[in-house]
PDB file of C-alpha atoms in Angstrom:
ATOM      1  CA  MET A   1    -142.040 166.513   1.096  1.00  0.00           C
ATOM      2  CA  LYS A   2    -142.927 164.140  -1.640  1.00  0.00           C
ATOM      3  CA  THR A   3    -141.423 160.682  -1.565  1.00  0.00           C
ATOM      4  CA  GLN A   4    -141.045 158.408  -4.515  1.00  0.00           C
ATOM      5  CA  SER A   5    -140.748 154.718  -4.477  1.00  0.00           C
ATOM      6  CA  LEU A   6    -137.533 153.148  -5.759  1.00  0.00           C
ATOM      7  CA  LYS A   7    -139.350 151.709  -8.712  1.00  0.00           C
ATOM      8  CA  SER A   8    -140.296 155.096 -10.047  1.00  0.00           C
ATOM      9  CA  LEU A   9    -136.788 156.620  -9.928  1.00  0.00           C
ATOM     10  CA  PRO A  10    -135.022 156.857 -13.320  1.00  0.00           C
ATOM     11  CA  MET A  11    -132.222 154.320 -13.877  1.00  0.00           C
ATOM     12  CA  ASN A  12    -128.772 155.851 -14.046  1.00  0.00           C
ATOM     13  CA  LYS A  13    -126.273 154.483 -16.569  1.00  0.00           C
ATOM     14  CA  GLN A  14    -123.465 152.579 -15.006  1.00  0.00           C
ATOM     15  CA  ALA A  15    -120.155 154.357 -15.407  1.00  0.00           C
ATOM     16  CA  GLY A  16    -117.176 152.295 -16.559  1.00  0.00           C
ATOM     17  CA  PHE A  17    -114.525 151.825 -19.236  1.00  0.00           C
ATOM     18  CA  THR A  18    -115.473 151.040 -22.746  1.00  0.00           C
ATOM     19  CA  LEU A  19    -113.641 148.360 -24.678  1.00  0.00           C
ATOM     20  CA  VAL A  20    -111.889 151.031 -26.767  1.00  0.00           C
ATOM     21  CA  GLU A  21    -110.595 152.800 -23.692  1.00  0.00           C
ATOM     22  CA  LEU A  22    -109.249 149.547 -22.232  1.00  0.00           C
ATOM     23  CA  ILE A  23    -107.461 148.680 -25.493  1.00  0.00           C
ATOM     24  CA  ILE A  24    -105.860 152.182 -25.646  1.00  0.00           C
ATOM     25  CA  VAL A  25    -104.582 151.794 -22.024  1.00  0.00           C
ATOM     26  CA  ILE A  26    -103.159 148.347 -22.812  1.00  0.00           C
ATOM     27  CA  VAL A  27    -101.426 149.706 -25.927  1.00  0.00           C
ATOM     28  CA  ILE A  28     -99.883 152.612 -23.956  1.00  0.00           C
ATOM     29  CA  LEU A  29     -98.650 150.210 -21.235  1.00  0.00           C
ATOM     30  CA  GLY A  30     -97.159 147.969 -23.918  1.00  0.00           C
ATOM     31  CA  ILE A  31     -95.273 150.877 -25.488  1.00  0.00           C
ATOM     32  CA  LEU A  32     -93.931 151.931 -22.094  1.00  0.00           C
ATOM     33  CA  ALA A  33     -92.830 148.350 -21.331  1.00  0.00           C
ATOM     34  CA  VAL A  34     -90.979 148.069 -24.621  1.00  0.00           C
ATOM     35  CA  THR A  35     -89.133 151.355 -24.162  1.00  0.00           C
ATOM     36  CA  ALA A  36     -88.385 150.980 -20.426  1.00  0.00           C
ATOM     37  CA  ALA A  37     -87.524 147.252 -20.274  1.00  0.00           C
ATOM     38  CA  PRO A  38     -84.028 147.479 -21.835  1.00  0.00           C
ATOM     39  CA  ARG A  39     -82.965 149.972 -19.163  1.00  0.00           C
ATOM     40  CA  PHE A  40     -83.823 147.469 -16.429  1.00  0.00           C
ATOM     41  CA  LEU A  41     -82.572 144.364 -18.176  1.00  0.00           C
ATOM     42  CA  ASN A  42     -78.895 145.434 -18.115  1.00  0.00           C
ATOM     43  CA  LEU A  43     -78.641 145.775 -14.323  1.00  0.00           C
ATOM     44  CA  GLN A  44     -76.193 142.858 -14.132  1.00  0.00           C
ATOM     45  CA  GLY A  45     -73.741 144.587 -16.424  1.00  0.00           C
ATOM     46  CA  ASP A  46     -73.984 147.816 -14.392  1.00  0.00           C
ATOM     47  CA  ALA A  47     -73.456 145.804 -11.213  1.00  0.00           C
ATOM     48  CA  ASN A  48     -70.360 144.092 -12.641  1.00  0.00           C
ATOM     49  CA  ALA A  49     -68.948 147.442 -13.754  1.00  0.00           C
ATOM     50  CA  SER A  50     -69.506 148.924 -10.324  1.00  0.00           C
ATOM     51  CA  THR A  51     -67.973 145.930  -8.584  1.00  0.00           C
ATOM     52  CA  LEU A  52     -64.901 146.151 -10.845  1.00  0.00           C
ATOM     53  CA  GLU A  53     -64.564 149.863 -10.012  1.00  0.00           C
ATOM     54  CA  GLY A  54     -64.565 148.996  -6.298  1.00  0.00           C
ATOM     55  CA  LEU A  55     -62.081 146.185  -6.880  1.00  0.00           C
ATOM     56  CA  GLN A  56     -59.814 148.566  -8.807  1.00  0.00           C
ATOM     57  CA  GLY A  57     -59.770 150.890  -5.804  1.00  0.00           C
ATOM     58  CA  SER A  58     -58.915 147.945  -3.502  1.00  0.00           C
ATOM     59  CA  ILE A  59     -56.105 146.881  -5.788  1.00  0.00           C
ATOM     60  CA  ARG A  60     -54.628 150.391  -5.816  1.00  0.00           C
ATOM     61  CA  SER A  61     -54.852 150.727  -2.065  1.00  0.00           C
ATOM     62  CA  GLY A  62     -53.506 147.228  -1.471  1.00  0.00           C
ATOM     63  CA  MET A  63     -50.563 147.654  -3.814  1.00  0.00           C
ATOM     64  CA  ASN A  64     -49.613 150.907  -2.033  1.00  0.00           C
ATOM     65  CA  ILE A  65     -49.728 149.166   1.344  1.00  0.00           C
ATOM     66  CA  VAL A  66     -47.554 146.337  -0.029  1.00  0.00           C
ATOM     67  CA  ASN A  67     -45.190 148.938  -1.484  1.00  0.00           C
ATOM     68  CA  GLY A  68     -44.954 150.714   1.885  1.00  0.00           C
ATOM     69  CA  LYS A  69     -44.138 147.430   3.593  1.00  0.00           C
ATOM     70  CA  ALA A  70     -41.491 146.697   0.907  1.00  0.00           C
ATOM     71  CA  ILE A  71     -39.921 150.124   1.465  1.00  0.00           C
ATOM     72  CA  ILE A  72     -39.780 149.534   5.216  1.00  0.00           C
ATOM     73  CA  ALA A  73     -38.102 146.117   4.581  1.00  0.00           C
ATOM     74  CA  SER A  74     -35.738 147.765   2.030  1.00  0.00           C
ATOM     75  CA  ASP A  75     -36.986 145.322  -0.664  1.00  0.00           C
ATOM     76  CA  HIS A  76     -38.449 147.982  -2.943  1.00  0.00           C
ATOM     77  CA  LYS A  77     -35.549 147.905  -5.408  1.00  0.00           C
ATOM     78  CA  ASP A  78     -35.332 144.104  -5.551  1.00  0.00           C
ATOM     79  CA  GLU A  79     -36.558 142.363  -8.649  1.00  0.00           C
ATOM     80  CA  THR A  80     -38.238 139.701  -6.527  1.00  0.00           C
ATOM     81  CA  ALA A  81     -38.953 139.641  -2.796  1.00  0.00           C
ATOM     82  CA  GLU A  82     -41.763 138.911  -0.406  1.00  0.00           C
ATOM     83  CA  VAL A  83     -43.589 140.936   2.290  1.00  0.00           C
ATOM     84  CA  THR A  84     -46.159 139.837   4.807  1.00  0.00           C
ATOM     85  CA  VAL A  85     -49.505 141.649   5.064  1.00  0.00           C
ATOM     86  CA  ASP A  86     -51.878 141.967   8.022  1.00  0.00           C
ATOM     87  CA  THR A  87     -53.592 138.636   7.226  1.00  0.00           C
ATOM     88  CA  GLY A  88     -50.240 136.923   7.787  1.00  0.00           C
ATOM     89  CA  ALA A  89     -50.049 135.852   4.170  1.00  0.00           C
ATOM     90  CA  PRO A  90     -46.860 136.424   2.195  1.00  0.00           C
ATOM     91  CA  VAL A  91     -47.164 138.608  -0.907  1.00  0.00           C
ATOM     92  CA  PRO A  92     -44.632 138.010  -3.685  1.00  0.00           C
ATOM     93  CA  THR A  93     -43.353 141.355  -4.944  1.00  0.00           C
ATOM     94  CA  VAL A  94     -41.610 142.765  -8.011  1.00  0.00           C
ATOM     95  CA  TYR A  95     -39.727 145.973  -7.294  1.00  0.00           C
ATOM     96  CA  GLY A  96     -41.752 146.482  -4.160  1.00  0.00           C
ATOM     97  CA  TYR A  97     -45.181 146.039  -5.679  1.00  0.00           C
ATOM     98  CA  PRO A  98     -47.370 142.893  -5.802  1.00  0.00           C
ATOM     99  CA  ALA A  99     -46.387 140.397  -8.485  1.00  0.00           C
ATOM    100  CA  ALA A 100     -48.989 139.641 -11.162  1.00  0.00           C
ATOM    101  CA  THR A 101     -49.780 136.218  -9.723  1.00  0.00           C
ATOM    102  CA  LYS A 102     -52.885 134.640  -8.269  1.00  0.00           C
ATOM    103  CA  ALA A 103     -51.061 134.010  -4.938  1.00  0.00           C
ATOM    104  CA  ALA A 104     -50.068 137.687  -4.607  1.00  0.00           C
ATOM    105  CA  PHE A 105     -53.599 138.988  -5.359  1.00  0.00           C
ATOM    106  CA  GLU A 106     -55.261 136.510  -3.019  1.00  0.00           C
ATOM    107  CA  ALA A 107     -52.823 137.478  -0.247  1.00  0.00           C
ATOM    108  CA  PHE A 108     -53.012 141.287  -0.391  1.00  0.00           C
ATOM    109  CA  LEU A 109     -56.695 141.536  -1.321  1.00  0.00           C
ATOM    110  CA  ASP A 110     -57.810 138.591   0.900  1.00  0.00           C
ATOM    111  CA  VAL A 111     -59.998 137.300  -1.940  1.00  0.00           C
ATOM    112  CA  ASP A 112     -60.212 133.814  -3.384  1.00  0.00           C
ATOM    113  CA  PHE A 113     -59.985 133.935  -7.214  1.00  0.00           C
ATOM    114  CA  ALA A 114     -60.815 131.263  -9.686  1.00  0.00           C
ATOM    115  CA  ASP A 115     -58.219 130.717 -12.388  1.00  0.00           C
ATOM    116  CA  ASN A 116     -58.031 129.208 -15.847  1.00  0.00           C
ATOM    117  CA  SER A 117     -57.087 125.754 -14.583  1.00  0.00           C
ATOM    118  CA  ALA A 118     -59.351 122.766 -15.157  1.00  0.00           C
ATOM    119  CA  ASP A 119     -59.688 122.043 -11.425  1.00  0.00           C
ATOM    120  CA  ASP A 120     -61.098 125.486 -10.535  1.00  0.00           C
ATOM    121  CA  THR A 121     -64.733 126.229 -11.403  1.00  0.00           C
ATOM    122  CA  PHE A 122     -65.641 129.743 -12.407  1.00  0.00           C
ATOM    123  CA  ASP A 123     -69.052 129.646 -10.816  1.00  0.00           C
ATOM    124  CA  SER A 124     -67.705 129.095  -7.312  1.00  0.00           C
ATOM    125  CA  LYS A 125     -65.885 132.453  -7.159  1.00  0.00           C
ATOM    126  CA  ASP A 126     -66.897 136.067  -7.793  1.00  0.00           C
ATOM    127  CA  PHE A 127     -63.872 136.809  -9.910  1.00  0.00           C
ATOM    128  CA  ASN A 128     -61.464 134.975 -12.165  1.00  0.00           C
ATOM    129  CA  ILE A 129     -57.808 135.775 -12.705  1.00  0.00           C
ATOM    130  CA  ASP A 130     -55.801 135.035 -15.839  1.00  0.00           C
ATOM    131  CA  THR A 131     -52.053 135.150 -15.295  1.00  0.00           C
ATOM    132  CA  SER A 132     -51.068 133.237 -18.423  1.00  0.00           C
ATOM    133  CA  THR A 133     -49.119 136.258 -19.778  1.00  0.00           C
ATOM    134  CA  ALA A 134     -45.984 136.856 -17.726  1.00  0.00           C
ATOM    135  CA  GLY A 135     -46.130 140.069 -15.722  1.00  0.00           C
ATOM    136  CA  THR A 136     -49.838 140.625 -16.391  1.00  0.00           C
ATOM    137  CA  ALA A 137     -52.929 139.702 -14.391  1.00  0.00           C
ATOM    138  CA  ILE A 138     -56.387 140.040 -15.865  1.00  0.00           C
ATOM    139  CA  ILE A 139     -59.285 139.994 -13.391  1.00  0.00           C
ATOM    140  CA  TYR A 140     -62.793 139.595 -14.661  1.00  0.00           C
ATOM    141  CA  PRO A 141     -66.275 138.624 -13.365  1.00  0.00           C
ATOM    142  CA  ASN A 142     -67.190 134.914 -13.535  1.00  0.00           C
ATOM    143  CA  SER A 143     -69.780 135.468 -16.241  1.00  0.00           C
ATOM    144  CA  TYR A 144     -67.198 136.924 -18.670  1.00  0.00           C
ATOM    145  CA  GLU A 145     -63.974 135.847 -20.405  1.00  0.00           C
ATOM    146  CA  SER A 146     -60.545 137.391 -20.042  1.00  0.00           C
ATOM    147  CA  SER A 147     -60.734 138.712 -23.596  1.00  0.00           C
ATOM    148  CA  SER A 148     -63.981 140.628 -22.918  1.00  0.00           C
ATOM    149  CA  ASP A 149     -64.199 144.365 -22.271  1.00  0.00           C
ATOM    150  CA  CYS A 150     -65.255 143.851 -18.664  1.00  0.00           C
ATOM    151  CA  LYS A 151     -62.012 143.447 -16.739  1.00  0.00           C
ATOM    152  CA  ILE A 152     -59.122 144.922 -14.787  1.00  0.00           C
ATOM    153  CA  THR A 153     -55.645 144.539 -16.292  1.00  0.00           C
ATOM    154  CA  TYR A 154     -52.712 144.743 -13.901  1.00  0.00           C
ATOM    155  CA  VAL A 155     -49.201 145.038 -15.369  1.00  0.00           C
ATOM    156  CA  GLU A 156     -46.580 144.598 -12.649  1.00  0.00           C
ATOM    157  CA  ALA A 157     -43.865 147.101 -11.876  1.00  0.00           C
ATOM    158  CA  SER A 158     -40.719 147.367 -13.923  1.00  0.00           C
ATOM    159  CA  ALA A 159     -37.338 149.004 -13.444  1.00  0.00           C
ATOM    160  CA  THR A 160     -34.568 150.552 -15.464  1.00  0.00           C
ATOM    161  CA  THR A 161     -31.012 151.019 -14.326  1.00  0.00           C
ATOM    162  CA  THR A 162     -29.144 154.186 -15.222  1.00  0.00           C
ATOM    163  CA  THR A 163     -25.636 153.927 -16.576  1.00  0.00           C
ATOM    164  CA  ALA A 164     -24.540 157.329 -15.296  1.00  0.00           C
ATOM    165  CA  THR A 165     -22.675 157.646 -12.054  1.00  0.00           C
ATOM    166  CA  PRO A 166     -24.114 157.038  -9.528  1.00  0.00           C
ATOM    167  CA  ILE A 167     -25.911 153.965 -10.908  1.00  0.00           C
ATOM    168  CA  GLN A 168     -29.575 154.117  -9.923  1.00  0.00           C
ATOM    169  CA  THR A 169     -32.565 151.847 -10.301  1.00  0.00           C
ATOM    170  CA  ILE A 170     -35.665 153.724 -11.374  1.00  0.00           C
ATOM    171  CA  VAL A 171     -38.833 151.789 -10.598  1.00  0.00           C
ATOM    172  CA  THR A 172     -42.001 152.322 -12.634  1.00  0.00           C
ATOM    173  CA  ALA A 173     -45.127 151.562 -10.654  1.00  0.00           C
ATOM    174  CA  PRO A 174     -47.567 148.947 -11.927  1.00  0.00           C
ATOM    175  CA  THR A 175     -50.513 149.986 -14.082  1.00  0.00           C
ATOM    176  CA  VAL A 176     -54.084 149.131 -13.187  1.00  0.00           C
ATOM    177  CA  THR A 177     -56.445 149.566 -16.137  1.00  0.00           C
ATOM    178  CA  LEU A 178     -60.240 149.295 -15.746  1.00  0.00           C
ATOM    179  CA  ILE A 179     -62.288 148.423 -18.823  1.00  0.00           C
ATOM    180  CA  THR A 180     -66.065 148.367 -18.403  1.00  0.00           C
ATOM    181  CA  SER A 181     -67.331 149.135 -21.886  1.00  0.00           C
ATOM    182  CA  GLY A 182     -68.336 145.486 -22.396  1.00  0.00           C
ATOM    183  CA  CYS A 183     -70.059 144.838 -19.025  1.00  0.00           C
TER     184      CYS A 183
END
């Protein structure tokens, strides 16, 4: 077997990337970043929408529990009354359902809401509640405004009284509307 010294072996070219190949890879990565980045940048909006969906479910469940307690107390046909929930907090009711007030929502949801008053900071709470319109509560995340399209609108129960004999009070349940198109 014939051996050769290292000095007499032919030099192999080193394999690697050329400058053109590196530029092409960088351009492709840049294009991917530009097209994919907007999908990841709006995660906060998606999180707010999901949180509002969960809160809407809690509101619906809580208002049905309050209504059940009002029925047991025979207050479900009264224009205004009050029931006590498991937390021990009183919930003001309108026709057996929670009133559209900050106190009612804090009691039956066991959540601390910020409101539009000057002494309550929005940043300290997860949600804000606007009850400036009588009979309506607007709940929205702290990074939005009540006029935005990222909110839950609660319109309290109403009732009509029939004039036919026997006179009856027909209660219309509250409406809970979720709007997430602007989150």
